[in-house]
PDB file of C-alpha atoms and ligand atoms in Angstrom:
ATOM      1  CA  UNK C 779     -36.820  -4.798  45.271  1.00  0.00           C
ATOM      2  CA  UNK C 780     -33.928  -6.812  45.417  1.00  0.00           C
ATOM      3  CA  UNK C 781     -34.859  -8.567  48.739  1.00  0.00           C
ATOM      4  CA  UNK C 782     -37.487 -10.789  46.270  1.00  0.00           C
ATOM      5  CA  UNK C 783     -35.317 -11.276  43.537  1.00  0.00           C
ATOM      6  CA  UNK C 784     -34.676 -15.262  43.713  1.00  0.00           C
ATOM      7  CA  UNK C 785     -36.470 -18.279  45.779  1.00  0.00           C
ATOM      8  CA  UNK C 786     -35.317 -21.436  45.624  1.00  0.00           C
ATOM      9  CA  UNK C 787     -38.176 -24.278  45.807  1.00  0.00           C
ATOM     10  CA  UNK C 788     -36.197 -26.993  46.285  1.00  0.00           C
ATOM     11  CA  UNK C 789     -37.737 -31.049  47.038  1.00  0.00           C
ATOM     12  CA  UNK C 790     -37.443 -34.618  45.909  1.00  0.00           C
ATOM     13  CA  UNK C 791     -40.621 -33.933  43.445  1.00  0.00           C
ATOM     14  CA  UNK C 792     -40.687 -38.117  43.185  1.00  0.00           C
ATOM     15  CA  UNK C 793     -43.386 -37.127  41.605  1.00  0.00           C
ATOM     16  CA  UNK C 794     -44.184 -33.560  40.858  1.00  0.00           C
ATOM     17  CA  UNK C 795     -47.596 -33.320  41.917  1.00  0.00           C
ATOM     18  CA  UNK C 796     -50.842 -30.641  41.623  1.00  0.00           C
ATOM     19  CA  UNK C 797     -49.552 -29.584  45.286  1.00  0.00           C
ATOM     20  CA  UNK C 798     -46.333 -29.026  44.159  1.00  0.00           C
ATOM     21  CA  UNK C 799     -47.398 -27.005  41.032  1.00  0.00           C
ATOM     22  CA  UNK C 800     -49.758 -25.280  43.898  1.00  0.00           C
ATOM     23  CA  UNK C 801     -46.589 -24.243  45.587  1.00  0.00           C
ATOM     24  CA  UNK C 802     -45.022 -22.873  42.431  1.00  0.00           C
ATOM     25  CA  UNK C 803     -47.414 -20.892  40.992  1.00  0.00           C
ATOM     26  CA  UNK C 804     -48.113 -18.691  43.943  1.00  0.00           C
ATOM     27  CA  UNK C 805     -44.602 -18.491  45.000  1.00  0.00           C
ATOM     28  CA  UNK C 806     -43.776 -17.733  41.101  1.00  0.00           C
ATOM     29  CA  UNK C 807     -46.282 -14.868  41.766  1.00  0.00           C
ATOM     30  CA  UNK C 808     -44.601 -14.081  44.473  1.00  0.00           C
ATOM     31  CA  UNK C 809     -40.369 -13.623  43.346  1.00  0.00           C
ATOM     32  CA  UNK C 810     -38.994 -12.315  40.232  1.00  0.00           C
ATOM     33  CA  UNK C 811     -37.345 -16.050  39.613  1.00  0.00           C
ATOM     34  CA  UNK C 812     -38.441 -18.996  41.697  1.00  0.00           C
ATOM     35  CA  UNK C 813     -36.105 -21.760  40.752  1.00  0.00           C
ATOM     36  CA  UNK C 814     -37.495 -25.328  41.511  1.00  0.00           C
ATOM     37  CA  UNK C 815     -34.603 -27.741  42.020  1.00  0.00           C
ATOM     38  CA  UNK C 816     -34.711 -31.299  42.635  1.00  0.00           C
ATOM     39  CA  UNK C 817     -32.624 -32.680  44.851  1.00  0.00           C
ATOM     40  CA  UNK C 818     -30.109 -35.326  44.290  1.00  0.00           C
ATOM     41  CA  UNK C 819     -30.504 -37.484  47.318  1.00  0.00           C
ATOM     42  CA  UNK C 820     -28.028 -40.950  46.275  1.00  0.00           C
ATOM     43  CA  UNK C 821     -29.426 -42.303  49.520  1.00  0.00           C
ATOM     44  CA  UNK C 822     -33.272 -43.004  48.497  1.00  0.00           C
ATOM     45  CA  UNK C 823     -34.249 -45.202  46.001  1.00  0.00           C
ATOM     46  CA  UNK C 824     -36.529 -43.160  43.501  1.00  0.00           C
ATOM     47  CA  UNK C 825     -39.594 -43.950  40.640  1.00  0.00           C
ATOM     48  CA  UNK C 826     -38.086 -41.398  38.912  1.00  0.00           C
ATOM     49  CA  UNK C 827     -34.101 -40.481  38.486  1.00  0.00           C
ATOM     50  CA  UNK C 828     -33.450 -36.726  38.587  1.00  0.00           C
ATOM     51  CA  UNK C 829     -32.978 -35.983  35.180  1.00  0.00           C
ATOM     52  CA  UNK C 830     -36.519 -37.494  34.285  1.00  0.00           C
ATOM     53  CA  UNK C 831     -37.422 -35.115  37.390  1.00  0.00           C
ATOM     54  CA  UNK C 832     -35.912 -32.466  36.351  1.00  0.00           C
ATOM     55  CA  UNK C 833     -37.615 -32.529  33.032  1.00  0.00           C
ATOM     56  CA  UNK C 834     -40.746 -33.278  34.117  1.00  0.00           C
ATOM     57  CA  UNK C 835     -40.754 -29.896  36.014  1.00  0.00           C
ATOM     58  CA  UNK C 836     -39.305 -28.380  32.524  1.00  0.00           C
ATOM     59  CA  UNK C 837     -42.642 -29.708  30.973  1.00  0.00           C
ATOM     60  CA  UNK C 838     -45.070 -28.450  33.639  1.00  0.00           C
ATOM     61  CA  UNK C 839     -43.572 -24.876  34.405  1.00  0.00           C
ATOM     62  CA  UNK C 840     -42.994 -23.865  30.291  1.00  0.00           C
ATOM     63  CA  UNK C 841     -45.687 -21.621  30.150  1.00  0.00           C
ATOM     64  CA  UNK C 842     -44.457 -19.961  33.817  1.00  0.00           C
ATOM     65  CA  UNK C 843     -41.590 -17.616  32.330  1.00  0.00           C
ATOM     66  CA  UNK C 844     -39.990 -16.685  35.633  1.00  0.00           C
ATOM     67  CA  UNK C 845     -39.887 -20.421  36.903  1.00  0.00           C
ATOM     68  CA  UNK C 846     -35.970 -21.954  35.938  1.00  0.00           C
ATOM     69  CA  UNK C 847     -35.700 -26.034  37.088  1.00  0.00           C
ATOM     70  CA  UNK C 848     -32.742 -27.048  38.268  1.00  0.00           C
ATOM     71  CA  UNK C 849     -30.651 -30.204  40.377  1.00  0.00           C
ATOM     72  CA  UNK C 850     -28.401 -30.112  43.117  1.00  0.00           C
ATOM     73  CA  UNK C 851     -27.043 -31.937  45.889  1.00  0.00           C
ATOM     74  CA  UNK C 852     -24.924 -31.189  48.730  1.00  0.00           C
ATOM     75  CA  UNK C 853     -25.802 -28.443  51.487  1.00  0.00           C
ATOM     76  CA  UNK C 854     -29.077 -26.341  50.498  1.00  0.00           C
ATOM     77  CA  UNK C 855     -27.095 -23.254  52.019  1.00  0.00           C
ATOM     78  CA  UNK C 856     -24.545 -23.347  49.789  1.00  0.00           C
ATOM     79  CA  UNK C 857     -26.652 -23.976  46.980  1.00  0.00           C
ATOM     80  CA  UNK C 858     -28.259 -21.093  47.966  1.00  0.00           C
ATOM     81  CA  UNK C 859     -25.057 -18.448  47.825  1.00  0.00           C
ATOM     82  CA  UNK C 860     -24.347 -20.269  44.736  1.00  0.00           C
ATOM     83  CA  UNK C 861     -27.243 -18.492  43.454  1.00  0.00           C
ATOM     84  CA  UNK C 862     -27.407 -15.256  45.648  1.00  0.00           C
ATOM     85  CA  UNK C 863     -30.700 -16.208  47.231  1.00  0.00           C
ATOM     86  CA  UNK C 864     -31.826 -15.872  50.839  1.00  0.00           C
ATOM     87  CA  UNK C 865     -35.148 -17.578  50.290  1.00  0.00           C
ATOM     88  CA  UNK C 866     -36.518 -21.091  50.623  1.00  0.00           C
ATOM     89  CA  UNK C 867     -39.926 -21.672  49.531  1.00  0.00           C
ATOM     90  CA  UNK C 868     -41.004 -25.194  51.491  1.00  0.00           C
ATOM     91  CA  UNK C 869     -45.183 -25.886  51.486  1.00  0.00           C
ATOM     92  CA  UNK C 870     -46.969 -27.065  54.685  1.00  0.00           C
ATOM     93  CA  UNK C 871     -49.517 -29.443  54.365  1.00  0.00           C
ATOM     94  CA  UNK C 872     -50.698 -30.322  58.222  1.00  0.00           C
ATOM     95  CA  UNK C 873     -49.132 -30.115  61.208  1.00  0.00           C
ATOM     96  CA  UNK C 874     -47.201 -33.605  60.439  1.00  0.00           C
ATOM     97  CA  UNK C 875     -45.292 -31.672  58.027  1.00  0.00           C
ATOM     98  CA  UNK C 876     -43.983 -28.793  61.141  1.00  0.00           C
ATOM     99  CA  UNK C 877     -41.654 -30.550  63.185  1.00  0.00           C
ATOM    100  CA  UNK C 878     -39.475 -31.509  60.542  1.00  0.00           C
ATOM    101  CA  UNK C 879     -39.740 -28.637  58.436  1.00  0.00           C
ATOM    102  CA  UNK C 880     -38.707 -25.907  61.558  1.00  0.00           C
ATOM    103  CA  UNK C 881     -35.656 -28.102  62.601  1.00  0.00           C
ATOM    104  CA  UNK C 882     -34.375 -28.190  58.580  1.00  0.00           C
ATOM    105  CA  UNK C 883     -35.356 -24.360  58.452  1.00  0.00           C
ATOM    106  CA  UNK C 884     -33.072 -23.610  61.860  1.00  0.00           C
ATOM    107  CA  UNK C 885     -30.103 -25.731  60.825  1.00  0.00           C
ATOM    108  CA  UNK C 886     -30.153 -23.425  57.309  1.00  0.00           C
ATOM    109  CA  UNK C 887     -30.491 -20.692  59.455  1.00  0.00           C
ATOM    110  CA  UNK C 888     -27.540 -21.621  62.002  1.00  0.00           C
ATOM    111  CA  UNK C 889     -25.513 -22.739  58.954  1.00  0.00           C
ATOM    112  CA  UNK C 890     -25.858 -19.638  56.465  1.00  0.00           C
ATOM    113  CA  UNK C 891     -25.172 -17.365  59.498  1.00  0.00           C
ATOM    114  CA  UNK C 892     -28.731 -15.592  59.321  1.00  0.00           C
ATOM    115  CA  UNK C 893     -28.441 -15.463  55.732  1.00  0.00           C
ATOM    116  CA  UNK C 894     -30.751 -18.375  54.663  1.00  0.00           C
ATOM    117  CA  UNK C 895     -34.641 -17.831  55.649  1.00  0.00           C
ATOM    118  CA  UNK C 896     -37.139 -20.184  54.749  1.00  0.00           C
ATOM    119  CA  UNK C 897     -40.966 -19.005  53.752  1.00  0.00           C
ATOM    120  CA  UNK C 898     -43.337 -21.331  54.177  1.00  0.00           C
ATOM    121  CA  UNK C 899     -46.593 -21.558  52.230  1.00  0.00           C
ATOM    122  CA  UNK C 900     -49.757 -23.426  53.475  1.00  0.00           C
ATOM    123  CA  UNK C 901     -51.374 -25.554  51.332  1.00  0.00           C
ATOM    124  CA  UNK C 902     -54.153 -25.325  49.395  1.00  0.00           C
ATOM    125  CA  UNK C 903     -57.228 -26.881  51.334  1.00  0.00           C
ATOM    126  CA  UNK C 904     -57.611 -29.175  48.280  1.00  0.00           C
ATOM    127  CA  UNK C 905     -54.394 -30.415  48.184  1.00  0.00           C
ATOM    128  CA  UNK C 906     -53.553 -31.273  51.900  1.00  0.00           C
ATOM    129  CA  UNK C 907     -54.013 -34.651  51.080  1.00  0.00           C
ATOM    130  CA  UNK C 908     -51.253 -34.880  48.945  1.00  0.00           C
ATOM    131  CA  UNK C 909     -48.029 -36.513  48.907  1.00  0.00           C
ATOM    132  CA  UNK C 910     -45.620 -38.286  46.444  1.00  0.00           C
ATOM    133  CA  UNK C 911     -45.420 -40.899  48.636  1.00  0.00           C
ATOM    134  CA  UNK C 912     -49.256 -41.649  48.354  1.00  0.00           C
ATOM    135  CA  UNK C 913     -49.245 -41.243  44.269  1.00  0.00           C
ATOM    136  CA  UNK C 914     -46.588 -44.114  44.369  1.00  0.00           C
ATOM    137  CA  UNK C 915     -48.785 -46.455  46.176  1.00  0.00           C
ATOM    138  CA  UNK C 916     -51.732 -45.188  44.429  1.00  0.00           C
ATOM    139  CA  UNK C 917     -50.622 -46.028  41.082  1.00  0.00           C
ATOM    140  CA  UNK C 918     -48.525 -49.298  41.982  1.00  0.00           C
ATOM    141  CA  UNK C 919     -52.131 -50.580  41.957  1.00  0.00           C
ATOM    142  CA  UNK C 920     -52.914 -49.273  38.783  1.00  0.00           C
ATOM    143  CA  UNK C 921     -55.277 -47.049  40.930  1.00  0.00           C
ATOM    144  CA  UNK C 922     -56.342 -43.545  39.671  1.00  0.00           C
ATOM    145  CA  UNK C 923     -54.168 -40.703  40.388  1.00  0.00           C
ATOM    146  CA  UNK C 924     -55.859 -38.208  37.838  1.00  0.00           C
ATOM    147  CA  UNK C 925     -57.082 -36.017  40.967  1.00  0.00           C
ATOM    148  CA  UNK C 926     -53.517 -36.127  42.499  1.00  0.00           C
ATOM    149  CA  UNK C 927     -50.948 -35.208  38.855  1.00  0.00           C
ATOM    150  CA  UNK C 928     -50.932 -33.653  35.484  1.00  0.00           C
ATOM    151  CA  UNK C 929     -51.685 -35.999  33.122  1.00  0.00           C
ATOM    152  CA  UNK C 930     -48.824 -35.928  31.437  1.00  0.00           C
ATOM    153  CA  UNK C 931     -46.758 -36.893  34.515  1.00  0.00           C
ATOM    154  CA  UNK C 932     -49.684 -39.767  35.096  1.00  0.00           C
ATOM    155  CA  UNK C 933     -48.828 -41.332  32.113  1.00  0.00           C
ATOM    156  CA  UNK C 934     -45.279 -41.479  32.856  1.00  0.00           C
ATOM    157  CA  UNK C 935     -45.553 -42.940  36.129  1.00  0.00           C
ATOM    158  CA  UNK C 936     -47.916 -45.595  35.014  1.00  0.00           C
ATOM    159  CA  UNK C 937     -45.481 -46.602  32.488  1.00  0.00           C
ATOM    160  CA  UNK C 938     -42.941 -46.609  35.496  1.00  0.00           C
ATOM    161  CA  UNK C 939     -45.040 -49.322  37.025  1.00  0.00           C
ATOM    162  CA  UNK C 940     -45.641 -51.544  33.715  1.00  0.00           C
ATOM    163  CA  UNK C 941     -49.330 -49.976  33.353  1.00  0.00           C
ATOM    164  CA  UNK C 942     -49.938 -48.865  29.673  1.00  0.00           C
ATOM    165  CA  UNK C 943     -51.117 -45.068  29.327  1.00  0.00           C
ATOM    166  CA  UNK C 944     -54.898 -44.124  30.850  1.00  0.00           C
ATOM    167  CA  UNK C 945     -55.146 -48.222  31.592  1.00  0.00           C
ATOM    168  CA  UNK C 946     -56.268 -47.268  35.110  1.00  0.00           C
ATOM    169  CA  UNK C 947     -59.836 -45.867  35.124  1.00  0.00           C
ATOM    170  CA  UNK C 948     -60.832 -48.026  32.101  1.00  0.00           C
ATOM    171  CA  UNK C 949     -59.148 -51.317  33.784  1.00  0.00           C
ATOM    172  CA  UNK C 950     -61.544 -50.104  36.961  1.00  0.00           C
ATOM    173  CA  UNK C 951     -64.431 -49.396  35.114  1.00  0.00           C
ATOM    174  CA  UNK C 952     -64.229 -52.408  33.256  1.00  0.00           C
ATOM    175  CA  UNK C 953     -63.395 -54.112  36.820  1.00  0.00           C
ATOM    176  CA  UNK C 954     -67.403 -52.358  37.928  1.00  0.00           C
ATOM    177  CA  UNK C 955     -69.368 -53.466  34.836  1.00  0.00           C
TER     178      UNK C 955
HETATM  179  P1  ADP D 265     -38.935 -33.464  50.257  1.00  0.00           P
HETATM  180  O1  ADP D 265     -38.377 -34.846  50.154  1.00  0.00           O
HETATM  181  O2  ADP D 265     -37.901 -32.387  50.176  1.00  0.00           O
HETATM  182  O3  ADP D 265     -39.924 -33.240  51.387  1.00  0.00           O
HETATM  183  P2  ADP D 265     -41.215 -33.366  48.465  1.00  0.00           P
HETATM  184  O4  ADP D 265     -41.195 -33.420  46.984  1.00  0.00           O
HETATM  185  O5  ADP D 265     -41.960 -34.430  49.181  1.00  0.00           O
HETATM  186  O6  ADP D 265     -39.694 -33.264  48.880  1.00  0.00           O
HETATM  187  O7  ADP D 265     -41.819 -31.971  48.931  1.00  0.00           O
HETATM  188  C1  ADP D 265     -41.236 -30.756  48.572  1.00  0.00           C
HETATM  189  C2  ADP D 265     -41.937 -29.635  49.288  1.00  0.00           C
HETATM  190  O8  ADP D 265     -43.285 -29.523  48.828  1.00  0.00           O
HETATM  191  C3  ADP D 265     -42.034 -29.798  50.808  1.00  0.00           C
HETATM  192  O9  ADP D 265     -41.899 -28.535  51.401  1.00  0.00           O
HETATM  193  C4  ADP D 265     -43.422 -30.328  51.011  1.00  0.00           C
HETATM  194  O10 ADP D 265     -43.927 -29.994  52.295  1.00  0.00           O
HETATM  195  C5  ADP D 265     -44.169 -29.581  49.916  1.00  0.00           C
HETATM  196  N1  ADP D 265     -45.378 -30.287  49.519  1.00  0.00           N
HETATM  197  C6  ADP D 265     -45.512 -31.575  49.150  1.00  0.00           C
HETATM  198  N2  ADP D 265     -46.786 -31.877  48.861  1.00  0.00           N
HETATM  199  C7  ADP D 265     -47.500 -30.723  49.058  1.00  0.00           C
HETATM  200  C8  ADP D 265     -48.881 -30.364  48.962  1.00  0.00           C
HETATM  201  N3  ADP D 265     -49.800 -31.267  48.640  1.00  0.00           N
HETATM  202  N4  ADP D 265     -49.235 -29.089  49.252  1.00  0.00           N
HETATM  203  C9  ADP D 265     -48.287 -28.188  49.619  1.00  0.00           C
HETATM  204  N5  ADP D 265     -46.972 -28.466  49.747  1.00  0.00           N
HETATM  205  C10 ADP D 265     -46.582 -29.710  49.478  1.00  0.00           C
END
């Protein structure tokens, strides 16, 4: 089937969190190669710089065998032909998420001709709660994002914010007793 050969997954992953690796493993399921890309976006200001992103990704998706990680930046479309997909995976958490997501879906659309479609999954009911943005904020106060990342990525955005490794629930419990 050559119609479900490649998806692309691409976000900022600033982190990569358990919704994200939601996203991947049923769209991994899903395509013959799903490759995740970060996206190089010079305009934000991010915890984490692509490269540390990028392996990150490496590290959670080793033991998924059809999952490649990649960067890019520029137009997704061309991206896209660059690597003779039609398919965008993006995830849908609420209905916050829709406006946004349909207008970025059309322009593809409009700008790849018809070639570009985008698929959307819907979250996980567990995981609707989720964002980067809220695992930032989270752990800036050395709060516990163990429910929210693997811990491997935990411990690396902990050190990010000048909290050693694991500090957080012991610093609270301590905080309790
Ligand atoms: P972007 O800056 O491109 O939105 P993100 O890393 O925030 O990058 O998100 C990448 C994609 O993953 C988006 O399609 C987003 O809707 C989706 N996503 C983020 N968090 C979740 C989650 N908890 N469940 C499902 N999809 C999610």
């Amino acid at each position: 089937m050559n119609k479900m050969n490649v998806a692309i997954y691409p976000g900022s992953f600033d982190p990569l969190t358990l919704g994200h690796m939601d996203v991947i493993h049923r769209a991994a399921s899903m395509f013959n190669t799903l490759l995740v890309s970060v996206l190089n976006n010079k305009e934000k200001c991010p915890l984490f710089s692509v490269s540390e992103r990028v392996n990150i990704l490496k590290e959670a998706t080793k033991e998924l065998t059809n999952v490649r990680v990649d960067s890019f930046s520029g137009l997704l479309v061309n991206y896209a032909r660059e690597n003779d997909t039609r398919v965008i995976i993006r995830g849908l958490r609420a209905i916050t998420d829709f406006d946004y997501e349909l207008q970025i879906a059309q322009t593809n659309r409009i700008l790849s001709n018809g070639e570009v479609d985008t698929v959307f999954l819907t979250t996980s009911l567990e995981y609707a709660y989720l964002s980067s943005s809220s695992v930032r904020q989270i752990a800036s106060f050395n709060g516990d994002i163990s429910m929210c990342v693997l811990p491997f990525v935990a411990e690396q955005i902990y050190q990010k914010y000048g909290f050693g490794s694991g500090n957080s629930k012991s610093s609270q419990e301590e905080h309790h007793e």
